[in-house]
Amino acid sequence: YHLWYISTSSAVLLSNVFQDCEIEPNEEYSFVSVKSSVIDINHNIFENPVGHAIVELGSMDAVNFTHNSIIDPVILFYVKTTLRFEATDGNDGIIIGPNYWNTTSFKDLTKGSYDSAYDSDLVTITYESLFIGRDMTSILLAPPSQSIVDQTLWTIGGTISEAILTIVPPGLYYAPASIIIRHPQAELVIEAGVRIMFAPYASIRVDQGVLRVLGDADNPVLLAPTKGLTAEFGDSSIQNTTDFNGVYFGPNSNGTVL
């Protein structure tokens, strides 16, 4: 079970200490699960937590999650959400302010967030800043948004939530997470000759914005499971998949060309 489960119109969790608490990680329970519309979680200490996730957020009308300390965690996720994108009227997602996370890597925080990267139906969790030390005196701001395309590692995946044009040049890519377009002025262009192999449950989802796939008969675009491509990609540790989860278009997508 969750250590704390809160389901009211508003919730305040202030100045508590959770020390040496353990929840079975595979049971998918969180130390704190909040389903309230207005959420204030401030100045709490989670020391040596062992389990699935620290906090599970089921709402986002007003989330104030700041000045908490997460010390020496052994967890799968820092924050997870069960809030589905379709229930938010196109809102950008859950934005989290400064906390001490026992890491100064925004990449680790993003990877440790169960959101649209793991389930494309969910909203996206964004971290604005973090505290560098436990004394919470120095703040590190999040770097500018990174492209979902990494041509060094030849990976692609993540959420485009800004009014930007993203172009995928020809080549073989691995998508460890779903590719999601969530801004009315965002555009993703997949050029002819692009091949993308998808991890289990990964897909392409166009909730808002434009997707252009420019393959033709002579130089097609391939969207496929990893089966038969991992040897060419050169990473034998990638899980073999036999199904591709598909391309989904929301009612607010526009100008899509396949």
C-alpha atoms as one frame of an Amber mdcrd trajectory, in Angstrom:
protein
   0.000   0.000   0.000   0.931   3.674  -0.256   2.427   5.051   2.950   0.139
   8.091   2.652  -2.905   8.237   0.355  -4.618  11.629   0.141  -7.840  12.174
  -1.831  -9.512  15.459  -0.943 -10.239  18.726  -2.751  -6.986  20.163  -1.385
  -4.007  18.708   0.444  -1.059  20.067   2.412   1.867  17.864   3.411   4.261
  20.014   5.429   7.425  19.375   7.494   7.205  15.597   7.851  10.133  13.192
   8.170   9.933   9.795   6.447  12.972   7.842   7.599  14.100   4.326   6.661
  10.742   3.518   5.084  10.507   0.591   2.707   7.808  -0.362   0.219   8.111
  -3.281  -2.176   9.352  -1.684  -5.452   7.521  -4.142  -7.695   4.155  -3.363
  -6.094   4.078   0.073  -7.795   3.059   1.895  -4.627   4.382   5.331  -3.650
   5.317   6.797  -0.294   2.841   9.620  -0.907  -0.065   9.384  -3.365  -2.124
  12.542  -3.857  -5.343  12.800  -5.879  -6.295  16.323  -4.757  -6.863  19.257
  -7.108  -4.746  21.645  -5.014  -1.522  20.095  -3.747   1.107  21.593  -1.415
   4.011  19.281  -0.552   6.744  21.324   1.125   9.674  20.985   3.537   9.413
  17.216   3.949  12.368  14.859   4.352  12.473  11.418   2.748  15.588   9.751
   4.131  16.737   6.322   2.897  13.464   5.536   1.132  13.303   2.139  -0.543
  10.448   1.478  -2.932   8.742   2.215  -6.233   8.265   6.011  -6.157   8.472
   8.936  -3.745   5.375  10.838  -4.828   2.473   9.987  -7.114   0.490  12.945
  -8.429  -3.001  12.350  -9.740  -3.922  15.976 -10.346  -2.274  19.160 -11.595
  -4.689  22.056 -11.134  -2.290  23.617  -8.623   0.840  21.691  -7.690   3.332
  23.219  -5.270   6.012  20.586  -4.723   9.136  22.362  -3.441  11.800  22.453
  -0.702  11.666  18.738   0.008  14.763  16.607   0.623  15.163  13.141  -0.883
  18.241  11.591   0.736  19.947   8.370  -0.417  16.903   6.943  -2.206  16.715
   3.401  -3.573  13.750   3.848  -5.877  12.606   3.367  -9.447  10.966   6.807
  -9.784  11.276  10.137  -8.014   7.839  11.286  -9.152   5.122   9.516 -11.091
   1.772  10.642 -12.394  -1.457   8.883 -13.221  -2.943  12.006 -14.815  -3.929
  11.469 -18.427  -3.270  14.144 -21.021  -6.812  13.980 -22.410  -8.151  15.151
 -19.040  -6.112  18.383 -18.995  -7.524  20.337 -21.963  -4.095  20.475 -23.544
  -2.266  21.836 -20.498   1.517  21.552 -20.750   1.892  19.164 -17.817   3.141
  19.065 -14.235   5.879  21.574 -13.410   7.986  20.963 -10.298  10.084  23.604
  -8.546  13.293  23.243  -6.526  13.859  20.248  -4.265  16.969  18.406  -3.117
  16.953  15.124  -5.041  20.339  13.643  -4.092  21.378  14.375  -7.699  22.185
  17.457  -9.766  21.385  15.737 -13.059  18.189  16.863 -14.747  18.642  13.913
 -17.071  18.437  11.559 -14.073  15.312  13.339 -12.837  13.642  13.123 -16.216
  14.542   9.449 -16.530  13.256   8.904 -12.984   9.831  10.360 -13.720   6.979
   8.070 -14.688   5.096  10.238 -17.163   4.571  10.540 -20.920   8.003   9.019
 -21.587   6.721   5.686 -20.244   3.055   5.985 -21.195   2.187   8.383 -24.013
  -1.341   8.882 -22.619   0.045  10.592 -19.500   1.059  14.224 -19.015   4.711
  15.290 -18.951   6.576  16.113 -15.732   9.014  19.033 -16.042  11.624  20.152
 -13.495  12.303  23.904 -13.460  15.181  23.816 -10.990  16.779  21.873  -8.143
  18.770  22.506  -4.975  22.433  21.531  -5.202  22.832  20.715  -1.490  20.745
  19.639   1.455  21.013  23.123   2.964  18.920  24.375   0.010  20.872  27.593
  -0.436  22.048  27.157  -4.041  19.651  26.584  -6.919  20.523  25.034 -10.274
  18.190  26.009 -13.107  17.161  23.474 -15.713  19.055  23.761 -19.011  17.210
  24.771 -22.186  15.026  22.090 -23.705  17.017  19.406 -25.463  16.193  17.953
 -28.849  14.484  14.581 -28.837  17.053  13.490 -31.463  20.558  12.448 -30.379
  22.787  11.827 -33.391  25.713  10.869 -31.163  23.890   7.882 -29.658  21.427
   7.626 -32.589  18.446   7.648 -30.271  15.125   9.436 -30.493  12.352   9.816
 -27.946  10.621  12.262 -25.630   8.047  15.026 -25.785   8.054  18.133 -27.984
   6.090  20.674 -25.942   7.364  23.899 -27.519   6.793  25.751 -30.801   9.863
  24.300 -32.523  10.720  22.475 -35.739  12.507  19.143 -35.198  14.070  17.394
 -38.198  15.181  13.762 -38.099  17.981  13.207 -40.677  18.392   9.834 -42.449
  19.822   6.980 -40.410  18.945   4.118 -38.076  17.647   5.261 -34.666  16.521
   3.519 -31.490  13.448   4.867 -29.657  13.643   3.739 -26.005  10.528   5.803
 -25.231   7.566   7.194 -27.121   7.833  10.196 -29.449   5.131  12.707 -28.477
   4.156  16.011 -30.107   2.241  18.282 -27.714   2.239  21.871 -28.937  -0.048
  23.353 -31.594   2.952  24.965 -33.338   5.369  22.056 -32.960   6.446  20.200
 -36.080   8.350  16.927 -36.413   9.780  16.108 -39.832  11.054  12.578 -40.461
  13.138  12.674 -43.603  13.315   9.990 -46.283  15.722   7.219 -45.334  14.993
   7.361 -41.608  14.566   4.012 -39.852  13.386   3.921 -36.240  13.255   0.768
 -34.129  10.978   1.046 -31.100  11.257  -0.356 -27.585   8.284  -2.248 -26.130
   5.197  -0.015 -25.772   6.928   2.929 -27.482   4.938   4.700 -30.179   4.483
   7.996 -31.983   1.674  10.158 -30.618   0.520  13.466 -32.111  -1.708  15.212
 -29.564  -1.106  18.689 -31.015   1.021  19.947 -33.867   2.289  18.470 -37.115
   4.018  15.233 -38.084   5.547  14.997 -41.561   6.935  11.678 -42.819   8.729
  12.284 -46.108   9.588   8.797 -47.311   8.883   7.644 -50.847   9.030   4.407
 -52.827  12.741   4.762 -53.545  13.759   5.920 -50.076  11.118   4.882 -47.545
  10.778   5.627 -43.846  10.724   2.522 -41.641   8.972   2.457 -38.255   9.433
  -1.004 -36.812  10.154  -3.176 -33.775  13.783  -3.876 -32.951  13.713  -7.420
 -34.321  16.299  -7.826 -37.063  17.784  -4.355 -36.566  19.741  -4.541 -33.305
  22.783  -6.178 -34.922  23.022  -3.382 -37.467  22.469  -0.780 -34.734  25.367
  -2.314 -32.808  23.860  -2.667 -29.339  23.097  -6.244 -28.357  21.716  -5.150
 -24.972  18.589  -3.659 -26.577  15.522  -5.741 -25.808  14.159  -7.616 -28.790
  10.633  -6.571 -29.780   8.381  -8.042 -32.441   5.581  -5.430 -32.445   5.485
  -1.680 -33.069   2.840   0.134 -31.042   1.817   2.424 -33.893   1.160   6.087
 -34.670  -1.712   7.863 -32.910  -3.337  11.189 -33.810  -5.303  13.268 -31.324
  -8.245  15.496 -32.277  -6.045  18.611 -32.038  -3.305  17.377 -34.367  -3.142
  19.202 -37.687  -1.397  19.195 -41.034  -0.147  15.656 -40.623   1.430  14.196
 -43.773   2.308  10.501 -43.983
